[in-house]
CSV table of C-alpha atoms and ligand atoms in Angstrom, one decimal:
chain,number,residue,atom,x,y,z
A,1,MET,CA,-8.9,11.9,4.8
A,2,LYS,CA,-5.7,11.5,6.2
A,3,LYS,CA,-4.4,13.1,9.6
A,4,ALA,CA,-1.3,15.7,9.9
A,5,LEU,CA,-0.3,17.4,13.3
A,6,ILE,CA,1.9,19.7,13.4
A,7,CYS,CA,4.6,21.2,16.0
A,8,GLY,CA,4.5,24.9,15.8
A,9,ILE,CA,2.1,25.7,13.1
A,10,SER,CA,2.1,29.6,14.2
A,11,GLY,CA,5.7,29.6,12.6
A,12,GLN,CA,6.7,30.3,8.9
A,13,ASP,CA,6.9,26.9,8.3
A,14,GLY,CA,4.4,26.0,10.7
A,15,ALA,CA,1.3,27.5,8.2
A,16,TYR,CA,3.4,27.6,4.7
A,17,LEU,CA,2.7,23.7,6.0
A,18,ALA,CA,-0.7,23.8,6.7
A,19,GLN,CA,-1.9,26.1,3.6
A,20,LEU,CA,0.6,22.4,1.6
A,21,LEU,CA,-1.5,19.4,3.6
A,22,LEU,CA,-5.0,21.2,4.1
A,23,ASN,CA,-4.9,21.9,-0.1
A,24,GLN,CA,-3.5,17.9,-0.3
A,25,GLY,CA,-7.5,17.3,0.8
A,26,TYR,CA,-5.2,16.2,4.9
A,27,SER,CA,-7.1,16.8,7.9
A,28,VAL,CA,-5.0,19.3,9.6
A,29,CYS,CA,-4.2,19.5,13.5
A,30,GLY,CA,-1.6,22.2,14.8
A,31,THR,CA,0.4,23.0,18.1
A,32,SER,CA,1.1,25.9,20.3
A,33,ARG,CA,2.2,25.3,23.7
A,34,ASP,CA,-0.5,27.7,25.1
A,35,ALA,CA,-3.4,27.7,21.5
A,36,GLN,CA,-5.3,29.9,23.8
A,37,ILE,CA,-3.1,32.9,23.7
A,38,SER,CA,-1.1,32.5,20.7
A,39,SER,CA,-2.8,35.0,17.9
A,40,PHE,CA,-2.0,32.4,14.9
A,41,GLN,CA,-1.0,35.3,12.2
A,42,ASN,CA,0.8,34.0,10.3
A,43,LEU,CA,-2.2,31.2,9.8
A,44,LEU,CA,-4.8,34.5,9.9
A,45,HIS,CA,-2.7,36.0,6.4
A,46,LEU,CA,-3.0,32.7,4.5
A,47,GLY,CA,-6.7,32.7,5.5
A,48,ILE,CA,-6.8,29.7,7.1
A,49,ARG,CA,-7.0,29.5,10.7
A,50,ASP,CA,-10.3,28.0,10.6
A,51,GLN,CA,-9.2,25.4,8.4
A,52,VAL,CA,-7.0,23.7,11.1
A,53,LYS,CA,-7.8,22.4,14.4
A,54,LEU,CA,-6.0,23.6,17.1
A,55,GLU,CA,-4.4,22.5,20.7
A,56,SER,CA,-1.6,23.3,23.5
A,57,MET,CA,0.8,21.3,24.1
A,58,ALA,CA,4.2,21.4,24.8
A,59,LEU,CA,6.7,19.6,24.0
A,60,THR,CA,9.3,19.6,27.1
A,61,ASP,CA,6.9,17.5,29.3
A,62,PHE,CA,5.7,14.2,27.8
A,63,ARG,CA,2.5,13.9,29.8
A,64,SER,CA,0.9,17.0,26.9
A,65,VAL,CA,2.3,15.4,23.6
A,66,LEU,CA,0.8,11.6,24.4
A,67,GLN,CA,-2.2,13.7,25.8
A,68,VAL,CA,-2.8,15.4,21.6
A,69,LEU,CA,-1.5,12.2,20.2
A,70,THR,CA,-4.1,9.9,21.9
A,71,LYS,CA,-6.9,12.5,21.3
A,72,ILE,CA,-5.2,13.4,17.4
A,73,GLN,CA,-4.4,9.6,16.4
A,74,PRO,CA,-2.9,11.5,13.7
A,75,ASP,CA,-0.9,9.8,9.9
A,76,GLU,CA,1.8,12.2,10.2
A,77,ILE,CA,3.5,14.6,13.0
A,78,TYR,CA,6.0,17.1,11.9
A,79,ASN,CA,7.9,19.4,14.0
A,80,LEU,CA,8.8,22.5,13.7
A,81,ALA,CA,8.1,23.3,17.1
A,82,GLY,CA,12.0,24.7,20.0
A,83,GLN,CA,13.4,27.9,20.5
A,84,SER,CA,14.3,28.4,16.3
A,85,SER,CA,16.8,31.5,17.0
A,86,VAL,CA,21.0,30.6,16.4
A,87,GLY,CA,21.2,34.2,17.9
A,88,LEU,CA,19.0,33.4,21.1
A,89,SER,CA,20.5,30.3,21.8
A,90,PHE,CA,23.9,32.1,22.5
A,91,GLY,CA,21.5,33.6,25.6
A,92,GLN,CA,19.6,30.7,26.1
A,93,PRO,CA,21.4,27.7,25.8
A,94,VAL,CA,19.6,25.5,28.2
A,95,GLU,CA,15.6,26.7,26.7
A,96,THR,CA,16.8,25.7,23.6
A,97,LEU,CA,18.7,22.7,23.9
A,98,GLU,CA,15.5,21.7,25.5
A,99,SER,CA,12.7,22.3,23.5
A,100,ILE,CA,14.5,21.0,20.7
A,101,ALA,CA,16.9,18.1,22.5
A,102,THR,CA,14.0,17.0,25.4
A,103,GLY,CA,11.2,18.4,22.8
A,104,THR,CA,12.0,15.9,20.1
A,105,LEU,CA,13.0,13.0,22.0
A,106,ASN,CA,9.2,13.1,23.7
A,107,LEU,CA,8.2,12.9,20.7
A,108,LEU,CA,10.3,10.0,19.8
A,109,GLU,CA,9.5,8.0,23.0
A,110,ALA,CA,5.0,8.9,22.8
A,111,VAL,CA,5.4,8.0,19.2
A,112,ARG,CA,7.3,4.4,20.6
A,113,PHE,CA,5.4,3.9,23.4
A,114,LEU,CA,1.8,3.9,21.0
A,115,GLY,CA,3.0,1.5,18.3
A,116,ALA,CA,1.0,3.5,16.4
A,117,PRO,CA,2.4,3.7,12.6
A,118,ILE,CA,2.5,7.3,13.1
A,119,LYS,CA,5.4,9.1,10.1
A,120,VAL,CA,7.8,11.4,11.8
A,121,TYR,CA,9.4,14.4,10.1
A,122,ASN,CA,12.2,16.1,12.1
A,123,ALA,CA,13.3,19.9,11.4
A,124,GLY,CA,16.8,19.2,10.9
A,125,SER,CA,19.3,22.1,10.7
A,126,SER,CA,22.2,23.4,8.4
A,127,GLU,CA,23.6,25.2,11.8
A,128,CYS,CA,25.0,21.5,12.4
A,129,PHE,CA,27.2,21.5,9.6
A,130,GLY,CA,28.9,24.2,11.2
A,131,ASP,CA,31.5,25.7,8.7
A,132,THR,CA,31.2,24.2,5.2
A,133,GLY,CA,34.1,26.1,3.8
A,134,GLU,CA,33.9,25.7,-0.1
A,135,THR,CA,32.8,22.1,-0.1
A,136,ALA,CA,28.9,21.8,0.1
A,137,ALA,CA,27.4,20.0,2.8
A,138,ASP,CA,25.4,16.9,2.1
A,139,GLU,CA,24.4,14.0,4.0
A,140,THR,CA,27.4,12.4,4.7
A,141,THR,CA,29.5,16.3,5.3
A,142,PRO,CA,29.7,15.1,9.4
A,143,PHE,CA,28.4,18.1,12.5
A,144,ARG,CA,30.3,19.8,13.5
A,145,PRO,CA,28.0,22.3,15.7
A,146,ARG,CA,29.1,25.8,16.4
A,147,SER,CA,25.7,27.5,18.7
A,148,PRO,CA,23.8,26.3,21.3
A,149,TYR,CA,21.5,26.2,18.8
A,150,ALA,CA,23.3,23.9,16.1
A,151,VAL,CA,23.9,21.3,19.8
A,152,ALA,CA,20.2,21.4,20.1
A,153,LYS,CA,19.5,20.4,16.5
A,154,ALA,CA,22.1,17.6,16.4
A,155,THR,CA,20.9,16.0,19.1
A,156,ALA,CA,17.9,16.3,18.5
A,157,PHE,CA,19.1,14.9,14.7
A,158,TRP,CA,20.8,11.7,15.6
A,159,GLU,CA,17.6,11.0,18.0
A,160,VAL,CA,16.0,10.4,14.6
A,161,ALA,CA,18.0,8.6,13.3
A,162,ASN,CA,18.5,6.5,17.0
A,163,TYR,CA,14.5,5.5,16.8
A,164,ARG,CA,14.7,5.0,12.7
A,165,GLU,CA,17.2,2.5,13.6
A,166,ALA,CA,16.7,1.1,17.1
A,167,TYR,CA,12.8,1.1,17.2
A,168,GLY,CA,12.0,0.9,13.1
A,169,LEU,CA,10.4,4.2,13.6
A,170,PHE,CA,9.8,6.0,10.5
A,171,ALA,CA,11.7,9.0,11.0
A,172,CYS,CA,13.1,11.9,8.8
A,173,SER,CA,14.7,15.1,9.8
A,174,GLY,CA,15.0,17.6,6.6
A,175,ILE,CA,18.7,19.3,7.2
A,176,LEU,CA,17.1,22.7,5.6
A,177,PHE,CA,18.9,25.1,5.1
A,178,ASN,CA,17.9,28.9,5.4
A,179,HIS,CA,14.5,29.8,4.5
A,180,GLU,CA,12.5,33.4,4.2
A,181,SER,CA,9.3,34.6,3.6
A,182,PRO,CA,7.0,37.4,4.4
A,183,LEU,CA,5.8,35.5,7.4
A,184,ARG,CA,9.8,35.7,8.8
A,185,PRO,CA,9.2,37.7,11.9
A,186,GLU,CA,12.4,40.2,12.0
A,187,ARG,CA,13.9,39.5,14.8
A,188,PHE,CA,15.6,37.6,11.4
A,189,VAL,CA,18.0,39.4,9.7
A,190,THR,CA,16.4,38.9,6.6
A,191,GLN,CA,13.8,40.1,7.6
A,192,LYS,CA,15.0,43.2,10.1
A,193,ILE,CA,17.2,44.2,6.7
A,194,ILE,CA,13.6,43.9,4.5
A,195,ALA,CA,11.7,45.7,7.1
A,196,GLY,CA,14.3,48.6,7.1
A,197,VAL,CA,14.9,48.7,2.9
A,198,CYS,CA,10.9,49.3,2.5
A,199,ARG,CA,10.5,51.6,5.8
A,200,ILE,CA,13.8,53.8,4.5
A,201,ALA,CA,12.2,53.8,0.4
A,202,GLN,CA,9.3,55.3,2.2
A,203,GLY,CA,11.1,58.4,3.8
A,204,SER,CA,12.4,57.0,6.6
A,205,THR,CA,15.8,58.4,7.8
A,206,GLU,CA,16.7,55.0,10.1
A,207,ASN,CA,20.0,53.3,9.0
A,208,VAL,CA,20.0,48.6,9.2
A,209,TYR,CA,22.3,48.1,11.6
A,210,LEU,CA,24.5,44.5,11.0
A,211,GLY,CA,27.0,42.0,12.2
A,212,ASN,CA,29.2,40.4,10.1
A,213,MET,CA,28.0,41.1,6.5
A,214,GLN,CA,30.7,38.6,4.8
A,215,ILE,CA,28.8,36.2,6.4
A,216,GLN,CA,27.7,33.6,3.5
A,217,ARG,CA,24.3,31.7,3.7
A,218,ASP,CA,21.7,29.9,0.9
A,219,TRP,CA,18.7,31.2,0.9
A,220,GLY,CA,15.6,29.5,-0.9
A,221,TRP,CA,12.0,29.7,-0.2
A,222,ALA,CA,9.9,28.6,3.0
A,223,PRO,CA,7.0,28.0,0.6
A,224,GLU,CA,8.2,24.9,-1.4
A,225,TYR,CA,11.4,24.4,1.0
A,226,VAL,CA,7.5,22.6,3.3
A,227,GLU,CA,7.5,20.9,0.2
A,228,ALA,CA,10.2,18.5,0.8
A,229,MET,CA,9.2,17.7,4.9
A,230,TYR,CA,5.9,17.0,2.5
A,231,LEU,CA,8.1,15.0,-0.4
A,232,MET,CA,10.1,13.3,3.0
A,233,LEU,CA,7.2,11.4,4.5
A,234,GLN,CA,5.7,10.0,1.1
A,235,GLN,CA,8.9,8.3,0.4
A,236,GLU,CA,8.8,4.4,0.9
A,237,GLN,CA,11.5,4.3,3.8
A,238,PRO,CA,12.3,6.8,5.7
A,239,ASP,CA,15.6,9.3,5.4
A,240,ASP,CA,17.2,12.2,6.2
A,241,TYR,CA,17.5,14.9,3.5
A,242,VAL,CA,19.8,18.2,3.1
A,243,ILE,CA,17.2,20.6,1.3
A,244,ALA,CA,19.2,24.2,0.1
A,245,THR,CA,19.0,25.5,-3.1
A,246,GLY,CA,22.4,24.8,-3.8
A,247,GLU,CA,24.1,28.4,-4.6
A,248,SER,CA,25.2,30.6,-1.4
A,249,SER,CA,25.7,34.9,-1.1
A,250,SER,CA,26.9,36.9,1.0
A,251,LEU,CA,25.2,38.7,2.9
A,252,GLU,CA,27.0,42.3,1.9
A,253,ASP,CA,24.9,40.5,-1.5
A,254,PHE,CA,22.3,40.3,0.1
A,255,VAL,CA,21.6,43.9,1.7
A,256,ALA,CA,22.9,45.5,-1.9
A,257,ALA,CA,20.1,43.8,-3.8
A,258,ALA,CA,17.7,44.6,-1.3
A,259,PHE,CA,18.2,48.1,-1.3
A,260,ALA,CA,18.7,48.2,-5.2
A,261,SER,CA,15.1,46.6,-5.7
A,262,VAL,CA,14.3,49.6,-4.5
A,263,ASP,CA,16.8,52.3,-6.3
A,264,LEU,CA,19.1,52.5,-2.8
A,265,ASP,CA,22.5,52.6,-2.4
A,266,TRP,CA,23.4,50.0,0.5
A,267,ARG,CA,26.6,52.1,1.5
A,268,LYS,CA,24.5,54.8,2.1
A,269,HIS,CA,22.3,53.5,5.5
A,270,VAL,CA,24.1,50.0,6.6
A,271,VAL,CA,26.3,50.9,9.7
A,272,ILE,CA,28.7,47.4,11.0
A,273,ASP,CA,27.8,47.3,15.1
A,274,SER,CA,30.7,45.3,16.0
A,275,SER,CA,27.8,44.3,19.0
A,276,LEU,CA,25.4,42.5,16.6
A,277,LEU,CA,28.9,40.0,16.3
A,278,ARG,CA,27.6,36.7,17.7
A,279,PRO,CA,31.0,34.0,19.9
A,280,THR,CA,30.9,31.9,17.5
A,281,ASP,CA,29.3,32.5,14.3
A,282,LEU,CA,29.8,30.4,10.3
A,283,ALA,CA,31.9,32.5,7.7
A,284,VAL,CA,30.4,30.3,4.9
A,285,GLY,CA,27.0,27.5,4.3
A,286,ARG,CA,26.8,25.5,1.9
A,287,GLY,CA,24.8,22.8,1.1
A,288,ASN,CA,24.2,19.9,-1.6
A,289,PRO,CA,20.8,19.6,-2.9
A,290,ALA,CA,21.3,16.2,-5.0
A,291,LYS,CA,19.6,13.6,-2.7
A,292,ALA,CA,16.6,15.5,-2.3
A,293,LYS,CA,16.5,16.0,-6.3
A,294,ASN,CA,17.0,12.0,-7.6
A,295,LYS,CA,15.7,11.4,-4.9
A,296,LEU,CA,12.9,13.0,-4.0
A,297,GLY,CA,12.3,14.7,-7.0
A,298,TRP,CA,12.3,18.7,-5.4
A,299,GLN,CA,14.1,21.5,-6.3
A,300,ALA,CA,14.6,24.9,-5.7
A,301,LYS,CA,13.4,27.0,-7.9
A,302,TYR,CA,13.9,30.4,-6.5
A,303,LYS,CA,17.3,31.8,-5.4
A,304,THR,CA,18.4,34.0,-2.7
A,305,LYS,CA,17.5,37.4,-5.4
A,306,ASP,CA,13.8,35.8,-6.8
A,307,VAL,CA,13.6,36.0,-3.1
A,308,VAL,CA,15.0,39.2,-1.6
A,309,GLN,CA,12.6,40.5,-3.7
A,310,MET,CA,9.7,38.6,-3.2
A,311,MET,CA,9.7,39.8,0.6
A,312,VAL,CA,10.6,43.3,-0.7
A,313,GLN,CA,7.6,43.2,-2.8
A,314,ALA,CA,5.1,41.5,-0.4
A,315,ARG,CA,6.7,44.4,2.6
A,316,LEU,CA,5.8,47.5,0.3
A,317,ALA,CA,2.3,45.8,-0.9
A,318,LYS,CA,1.7,45.6,3.6
A,319,SER,CA,2.4,49.3,4.0
B,401,NDP,P1,9.3,29.6,14.1
B,401,NDP,O1,10.5,30.2,14.9
B,401,NDP,O2,8.7,30.8,12.6
B,401,NDP,O3,8.0,28.6,14.9
B,401,NDP,C1,9.1,27.9,15.2
B,401,NDP,C2,7.9,27.8,16.7
B,401,NDP,O4,7.8,27.0,17.8
B,401,NDP,C3,7.3,29.0,17.2
B,401,NDP,O5,5.7,29.1,16.2
B,401,NDP,C4,6.4,28.9,18.6
B,401,NDP,O6,6.0,28.2,18.3
B,401,NDP,C5,7.7,27.7,18.9
B,401,NDP,N1,8.7,27.8,19.9
B,401,NDP,C6,9.5,28.8,19.6
B,401,NDP,N2,10.1,29.2,20.5
B,401,NDP,C7,10.0,27.6,21.5
B,401,NDP,C8,10.8,27.2,22.9
B,401,NDP,N3,10.8,28.0,23.6
B,401,NDP,N4,10.1,26.3,23.4
B,401,NDP,C9,9.0,25.5,22.8
B,401,NDP,N5,8.9,25.9,21.1
B,401,NDP,C10,9.2,26.8,20.5
B,401,NDP,O7,10.5,28.9,13.3
B,401,NDP,P2,10.6,28.1,11.1
B,401,NDP,O8,8.7,28.2,11.0
B,401,NDP,O9,11.3,29.3,10.7
B,401,NDP,O10,11.4,27.1,11.6
B,401,NDP,C11,10.5,26.2,12.4
B,401,NDP,C12,11.5,25.2,12.0
B,401,NDP,O11,13.0,24.6,11.1
B,401,NDP,C13,12.4,24.8,13.9
B,401,NDP,O12,12.6,24.3,14.1
B,401,NDP,C14,13.7,26.0,13.2
B,401,NDP,O13,14.2,25.7,14.3
B,401,NDP,C15,13.8,24.9,12.2
B,401,NDP,N6,14.8,25.8,10.5
B,401,NDP,C16,14.6,26.6,10.4
B,401,NDP,C17,14.7,27.1,9.3
B,401,NDP,C18,14.4,28.2,8.2
B,401,NDP,O14,15.4,29.0,7.6
B,401,NDP,N7,13.4,29.2,9.1
B,401,NDP,C19,16.1,26.8,8.7
B,401,NDP,C20,16.6,25.2,9.8
B,401,NDP,C21,15.9,25.0,10.8
B,401,NDP,P3,3.6,28.8,20.1
B,401,NDP,O15,4.7,29.7,20.6
B,401,NDP,O16,2.9,28.9,18.7
B,401,NDP,O17,4.7,27.4,20.5
């Protein structure tokens, strides 16, 4: 039985990945900064809380990383942990950089130190590309990060590439575009919109406050994005892959689709709030997932409009 260690198992992707790996017959261990106090709501939601082993691990603390790796002896490590909000990274730049860049470096160093043939997946981000404009970014597109989060993710990406090249580690970065699900917290704009839409559909008189609605993003479906992570570690050679649906939509399109799904006109319920604008933001995020299709056989089945429908349905079913 293969053993997988998921760092950041309490998050959206961690929960879906745990479910996928359990279905593949893996023994799954997951880490949280403090496994004693984390409620692991997402694992409970998926009904798999009792099927995974949980450990406390602070990625920024090398001793902590080494202890967990020595105890668990995983075949595969998926590093999904770290401060994951672009917006919050402007207010917590040091925490963001340390949790992502130092955290990834500690993990790579621990794997190198142990000398065991452990495969490593690292959660990269399309934010590294910065504004892509109309040309879809692929694995050869230069990084132009425009937030502390993106700077941290770009650093971690090059750490992974360097350890692969210098020490022969089987380490991969997935450069994932945005992916959503009912497990997304409301801090993220997609779930904030869905939650507001559903409450308004059920009689609330509130408005949904948004910043720049003209930004374009590629929003995919998280449960199928974790399949790409798994596939990367099943290849003969380690490599980096862009994971995206290949179609971008504006935030306004997302909002309009969400309100339309409950027969409401978004113009009556959305207020633009300039305090929500970021110091720097990306106008367009566009991705080219051709390499993932050719080499991994992975392709997104769900596009943004499907994601909106599935999130609205899940939210309405819950309330
Ligand atoms: P989540 O925020 O849902 O989960 C990340 C986990 O990391 C949390 O559960 C938390 O675990 C841990 N964490 C949070 N803040 C910190 C911190 N400051 N220091 C250390 N650990 C922290 O993220 P997702 O599941 O959505 O994403 C998984 C990974 O993929 C993240 O690295 C994210 O940046 C990246 N990514 C996500 C995208 C998306 O659209 N979802 C797109 C591209 C990349 P705990 O509190 O239990 O310690």
